[in-house]
Amino acid sequence: MIRRFAFPFLLLAFSAAPAFAAGNPYRAELSRPASAERFVAGDLVWNCAGISCAATQAASRPATDCAALADKVGALRGFAVAGRPLASDALEKCNARAH
């Protein structure tokens, strides 16, 4: 009897796991406040408060998403994926796209 109820529960638990694993947050610190609190840069929807912005990682590479954000809002002071900052040389390349 317990098996009959346990199997659907386990199936639900394991099927939901990829949805939680896919949410690597991006964080960015801008050089100046964004002109809008919510906007799209590349394939991501960014939410900003002052110079701090956040988005959920898409299927593209972090360097590509960083460059798209810099192109939209200007130079970035920092960019991190899941709490790990982008290397300084990668951030420099990203900021080369800033307008």
XYZ file of N, CA, C and O in Angstrom:
396
model
N 0.821 -1.191 0.000
C 0.000 0.000 0.000
C 0.867 1.259 0.000
O 0.586 2.194 -0.720
N 1.906 1.257 0.810
C 2.774 2.433 0.878
C 3.475 2.644 -0.459
O 3.627 3.763 -0.914
N 3.897 1.562 -1.119
C 4.551 1.672 -2.417
C 3.662 2.369 -3.435
O 4.141 3.134 -4.261
N 2.397 2.079 -3.379
C 1.462 2.652 -4.339
C 1.435 4.176 -4.238
O 1.302 4.867 -5.230
N 1.578 4.705 -3.034
C 1.560 6.152 -2.846
C 2.951 6.766 -2.964
O 3.097 7.917 -3.306
N 3.977 6.001 -2.672
C 5.341 6.529 -2.702
C 5.828 6.757 -4.127
O 6.506 7.735 -4.401
N 5.486 5.869 -5.044
C 5.977 6.004 -6.415
C 5.559 7.317 -7.075
O 6.405 8.014 -7.624
N 4.298 7.717 -7.055
C 3.932 8.998 -7.673
C 4.650 10.182 -7.016
O 5.046 11.125 -7.696
N 4.845 10.113 -5.701
C 5.546 11.191 -5.007
C 6.997 11.292 -5.492
O 7.491 12.373 -5.787
N 7.678 10.151 -5.602
C 9.063 10.153 -6.072
C 9.156 10.613 -7.521
O 10.068 11.351 -7.882
N 8.225 10.187 -8.327
C 8.202 10.612 -9.720
C 8.064 12.131 -9.816
O 8.785 12.779 -10.566
N 7.188 12.703 -9.040
C 7.002 14.152 -9.024
C 8.259 14.853 -8.527
O 8.695 15.842 -9.104
N 8.873 14.338 -7.483
C 10.071 14.966 -6.916
C 11.215 14.996 -7.923
O 11.890 16.001 -8.087
N 11.448 13.895 -8.636
C 12.541 13.849 -9.593
C 12.238 14.604 -10.875
O 13.134 15.129 -11.517
N 11.007 14.703 -11.256
C 10.683 15.445 -12.473
C 10.795 16.941 -12.246
O 11.038 17.703 -13.159
N 10.654 17.425 -11.018
C 10.766 18.850 -10.717
C 12.214 19.280 -10.535
O 12.528 20.458 -10.639
N 13.127 18.374 -10.292
C 14.524 18.716 -10.017
C 15.191 19.526 -11.121
O 15.876 20.502 -10.829
N 15.022 19.203 -12.420
C 15.676 20.010 -13.444
C 15.220 21.468 -13.436
O 16.002 22.352 -13.739
N 14.001 21.739 -13.070
C 13.529 23.123 -13.033
C 14.282 23.921 -11.985
O 14.618 25.081 -12.197
N 14.585 23.303 -10.849
C 15.343 24.015 -9.820
C 16.801 24.156 -10.228
O 17.433 25.146 -9.943
N 17.363 23.176 -10.884
C 18.769 23.201 -11.268
C 19.047 24.220 -12.359
O 20.160 24.695 -12.497
N 18.061 24.576 -13.155
C 18.266 25.474 -14.281
C 18.392 26.932 -13.872
O 18.761 27.761 -14.673
N 18.120 27.283 -12.646
C 18.077 28.679 -12.248
C 19.367 29.243 -11.703
O 19.413 29.664 -10.563
N 20.452 29.238 -12.478
C 21.682 29.883 -12.048
C 21.522 31.393 -12.181
O 21.422 31.907 -13.283
N 21.502 32.088 -11.076
C 21.263 33.530 -11.170
C 22.483 34.301 -11.662
O 23.611 33.996 -11.308
N 22.202 35.272 -12.498
C 23.210 36.243 -12.926
C 23.054 37.469 -12.042
O 21.931 37.881 -11.740
N 24.155 38.057 -11.680
C 24.158 39.323 -10.953
C 25.130 40.242 -11.665
O 26.205 39.812 -12.086
N 24.746 41.493 -11.787
C 25.618 42.479 -12.425
C 25.587 43.771 -11.627
O 24.552 44.147 -11.076
N 26.742 44.411 -11.574
C 26.833 45.734 -10.969
C 27.187 46.702 -12.089
O 28.209 46.541 -12.757
N 26.304 47.665 -12.292
C 26.471 48.623 -13.379
C 27.338 49.790 -12.938
O 27.490 50.068 -11.753
N 27.895 50.509 -13.925
C 28.669 51.715 -13.624
C 27.754 52.879 -13.278
O 28.151 53.788 -12.548
N 26.554 52.844 -13.826
C 25.547 53.876 -13.525
C 24.182 53.203 -13.525
O 24.006 52.162 -14.158
N 23.202 53.767 -12.825
C 21.878 53.134 -12.779
C 21.268 52.954 -14.174
O 21.454 53.797 -15.062
N 20.577 51.861 -14.360
C 19.886 51.595 -15.629
C 18.727 52.577 -15.777
O 18.164 53.056 -14.795
N 18.360 52.863 -17.012
C 17.262 53.805 -17.270
C 15.894 53.187 -16.985
O 14.914 53.902 -16.855
N 15.832 51.860 -16.876
C 14.576 51.167 -16.561
C 14.856 50.109 -15.499
O 15.961 49.575 -15.417
N 13.844 49.805 -14.699
C 14.004 48.778 -13.669
C 13.948 47.370 -14.250
O 14.512 46.446 -13.689
N 13.253 47.211 -15.371
C 13.087 45.899 -16.012
C 13.248 46.082 -17.510
O 12.596 46.924 -18.115
N 14.132 45.281 -18.109
C 14.374 45.396 -19.548
C 14.951 44.080 -20.066
O 15.356 43.216 -19.297
N 14.985 43.960 -21.383
C 15.535 42.777 -22.042
C 16.866 43.146 -22.674
O 16.978 44.169 -23.354
N 17.870 42.318 -22.429
C 19.177 42.450 -23.079
C 19.566 41.061 -23.550
O 19.678 40.138 -22.741
N 19.739 40.906 -24.850
C 19.984 39.572 -25.394
C 18.743 38.722 -25.212
O 17.643 39.124 -25.581
N 18.899 37.566 -24.586
C 17.776 36.652 -24.346
C 17.273 36.714 -22.913
O 16.477 35.871 -22.500
N 17.745 37.678 -22.131
C 17.425 37.712 -20.703
C 16.582 38.915 -20.314
O 16.748 40.001 -20.859
N 15.717 38.701 -19.338
C 14.967 39.792 -18.726
C 15.727 40.163 -17.454
O 15.896 39.334 -16.559
N 16.195 41.386 -17.395
C 16.956 41.889 -16.256
C 16.050 42.724 -15.359
O 15.230 43.494 -15.839
N 16.237 42.561 -14.053
C 15.534 43.351 -13.046
C 16.598 44.120 -12.268
O 17.530 43.510 -11.733
N 16.456 45.432 -12.219
C 17.482 46.267 -11.602
C 16.903 47.165 -10.516
O 15.748 47.572 -10.574
N 17.756 47.469 -9.559
C 17.468 48.446 -8.515
C 18.750 49.245 -8.348
O 19.759 48.697 -7.866
N 18.730 50.473 -8.797
C 19.950 51.277 -8.758
C 20.974 50.712 -9.724
O 20.705 50.556 -10.908
N 22.152 50.353 -9.196
C 23.198 49.787 -10.061
C 23.290 48.260 -9.950
O 24.159 47.655 -10.565
N 22.399 47.642 -9.193
C 22.396 46.188 -9.037
C 21.312 45.562 -9.902
O 20.159 45.959 -9.828
N 21.715 44.571 -10.694
C 20.766 43.897 -11.591
C 20.873 42.384 -11.431
O 21.931 41.863 -11.069
N 19.768 41.699 -11.738
C 19.730 40.240 -11.654
C 18.881 39.679 -12.786
O 17.939 40.315 -13.247
N 19.244 38.474 -13.209
C 18.486 37.747 -14.234
C 18.735 36.262 -14.012
O 19.664 35.871 -13.303
N 17.916 35.419 -14.637
C 18.106 33.975 -14.573
C 18.821 33.538 -15.829
O 18.455 33.947 -16.932
N 19.848 32.717 -15.675
C 20.684 32.279 -16.786
C 19.864 31.609 -17.879
O 18.997 30.799 -17.611
N 20.195 31.950 -19.102
C 19.566 31.337 -20.268
C 20.476 30.232 -20.796
O 21.441 29.858 -20.142
N 20.188 29.755 -21.978
C 20.982 28.690 -22.577
C 22.299 29.203 -23.159
O 23.177 28.419 -23.478
N 22.434 30.511 -23.298
C 23.658 31.053 -23.876
C 24.785 31.117 -22.846
O 24.589 30.884 -21.660
N 25.963 31.465 -23.312
C 27.137 31.528 -22.432
C 27.139 32.824 -21.627
O 26.677 33.858 -22.103
N 27.687 32.798 -20.419
C 27.752 34.010 -19.599
C 28.455 35.178 -20.292
O 28.014 36.324 -20.177
N 29.526 34.910 -21.031
C 30.245 35.991 -21.722
C 29.340 36.678 -22.740
O 29.377 37.903 -22.894
N 28.511 35.908 -23.430
C 27.580 36.460 -24.409
C 26.518 37.313 -23.724
O 26.196 38.410 -24.177
N 25.993 36.824 -22.600
C 24.976 37.574 -21.865
C 25.551 38.836 -21.233
O 24.896 39.874 -21.203
N 26.772 38.759 -20.759
C 27.448 39.930 -20.200
C 27.617 40.999 -21.276
O 27.322 42.177 -21.049
N 28.076 40.601 -22.458
C 28.278 41.549 -23.555
C 26.960 42.189 -23.990
O 26.908 43.391 -24.274
N 25.887 41.416 -24.031
C 24.573 41.963 -24.403
C 24.112 42.990 -23.375
O 23.555 44.034 -23.731
N 24.359 42.711 -22.099
C 23.982 43.664 -21.057
C 24.817 44.931 -21.165
O 24.273 46.043 -21.095
N 26.117 44.807 -21.354
C 26.992 45.980 -21.491
C 26.596 46.812 -22.700
O 26.636 48.052 -22.653
N 26.205 46.153 -23.782
C 25.758 46.869 -24.978
C 24.500 47.682 -24.690
O 24.307 48.766 -25.226
N 23.659 47.171 -23.823
C 22.377 47.828 -23.514
C 22.538 48.959 -22.492
O 21.930 50.019 -22.653
N 23.344 48.742 -21.443
C 23.379 49.706 -20.326
C 24.721 50.409 -20.137
O 24.837 51.290 -19.296
N 25.738 50.010 -20.858
C 27.058 50.608 -20.666
C 27.957 49.686 -19.859
O 27.601 48.553 -19.543
N 29.124 50.189 -19.507
C 30.146 49.396 -18.819
C 29.630 48.834 -17.493
O 28.845 49.471 -16.793
N 30.101 47.630 -17.181
C 29.729 46.960 -15.945
C 30.914 46.978 -14.978
O 32.061 46.835 -15.391
N 30.618 47.133 -13.697
C 31.663 47.027 -12.667
C 31.919 45.576 -12.294
O 32.997 45.220 -11.861
N 30.881 44.736 -12.449
C 31.019 43.335 -12.110
C 29.918 42.507 -12.728
O 28.854 43.025 -13.078
N 30.189 41.211 -12.886
C 29.216 40.272 -13.452
C 29.508 38.918 -12.822
O 30.659 38.475 -12.803
N 28.496 38.270 -12.261
C 28.694 36.983 -11.594
C 27.612 35.995 -12.001
O 26.482 36.377 -12.275
N 28.005 34.723 -12.031
C 27.095 33.618 -12.325
C 27.088 32.699 -11.111
O 28.141 32.200 -10.712
N 25.914 32.512 -10.518
C 25.762 31.646 -9.344
C 26.779 31.992 -8.260
O 27.373 31.127 -7.653
N 27.011 33.280 -8.070
C 27.913 33.741 -7.020
C 29.378 33.766 -7.398
O 30.210 34.223 -6.622
N 29.725 33.309 -8.589
C 31.126 33.310 -9.035
C 31.348 34.461 -10.005
O 30.742 34.493 -11.084
N 32.227 35.400 -9.649
C 32.471 36.542 -10.534
C 33.173 36.140 -11.822
O 33.967 35.202 -11.843
N 32.849 36.865 -12.870
C 33.521 36.695 -14.152
C 34.967 37.145 -13.982
O 35.233 38.130 -13.284
N 35.908 36.455 -14.579
C 37.325 36.823 -14.494
C 37.528 38.233 -15.048
O 36.787 38.672 -15.925
N 38.519 38.937 -14.534
C 38.727 40.333 -14.922
C 38.965 40.496 -16.419
O 38.480 41.449 -17.025
N 39.701 39.563 -17.049
C 39.919 39.679 -18.495
C 38.624 39.447 -19.270
O 38.373 40.098 -20.294
N 37.773 38.554 -18.785
C 36.478 38.317 -19.436
C 35.561 39.530 -19.255
O 34.826 39.897 -20.177
N 35.611 40.166 -18.081
C 34.809 41.370 -17.854
C 35.288 42.510 -18.753
O 34.486 43.269 -19.282
N 36.583 42.591 -18.965
C 37.139 43.612 -19.861
C 36.632 43.406 -21.289
O 36.236 44.356 -21.965
N 36.624 42.159 -21.752
C 36.094 41.845 -23.089
C 34.611 42.183 -23.168
O 34.128 42.704 -24.171
N 33.884 41.861 -22.100
C 32.458 42.162 -22.020
C 32.232 43.666 -22.157
O 31.397 44.110 -22.923
N 33.000 44.453 -21.428
C 32.843 45.903 -21.443
C 33.270 46.541 -22.755
O 32.916 47.692 -23.034
N 34.004 45.819 -23.581
C 34.363 46.343 -24.902
C 33.123 46.562 -25.755
O 33.143 47.371 -26.695
N 32.032 45.885 -25.424
C 30.772 46.040 -26.160
C 29.930 47.207 -25.640
O 28.892 47.528 -26.212
N 30.347 47.831 -24.541
C 29.560 48.920 -23.944
C 29.475 50.084 -24.910
O 30.423 50.417 -25.600
N 28.314 50.709 -24.916
C 28.127 51.869 -25.813
C 28.497 53.153 -25.122
O 28.644 53.279 -23.960
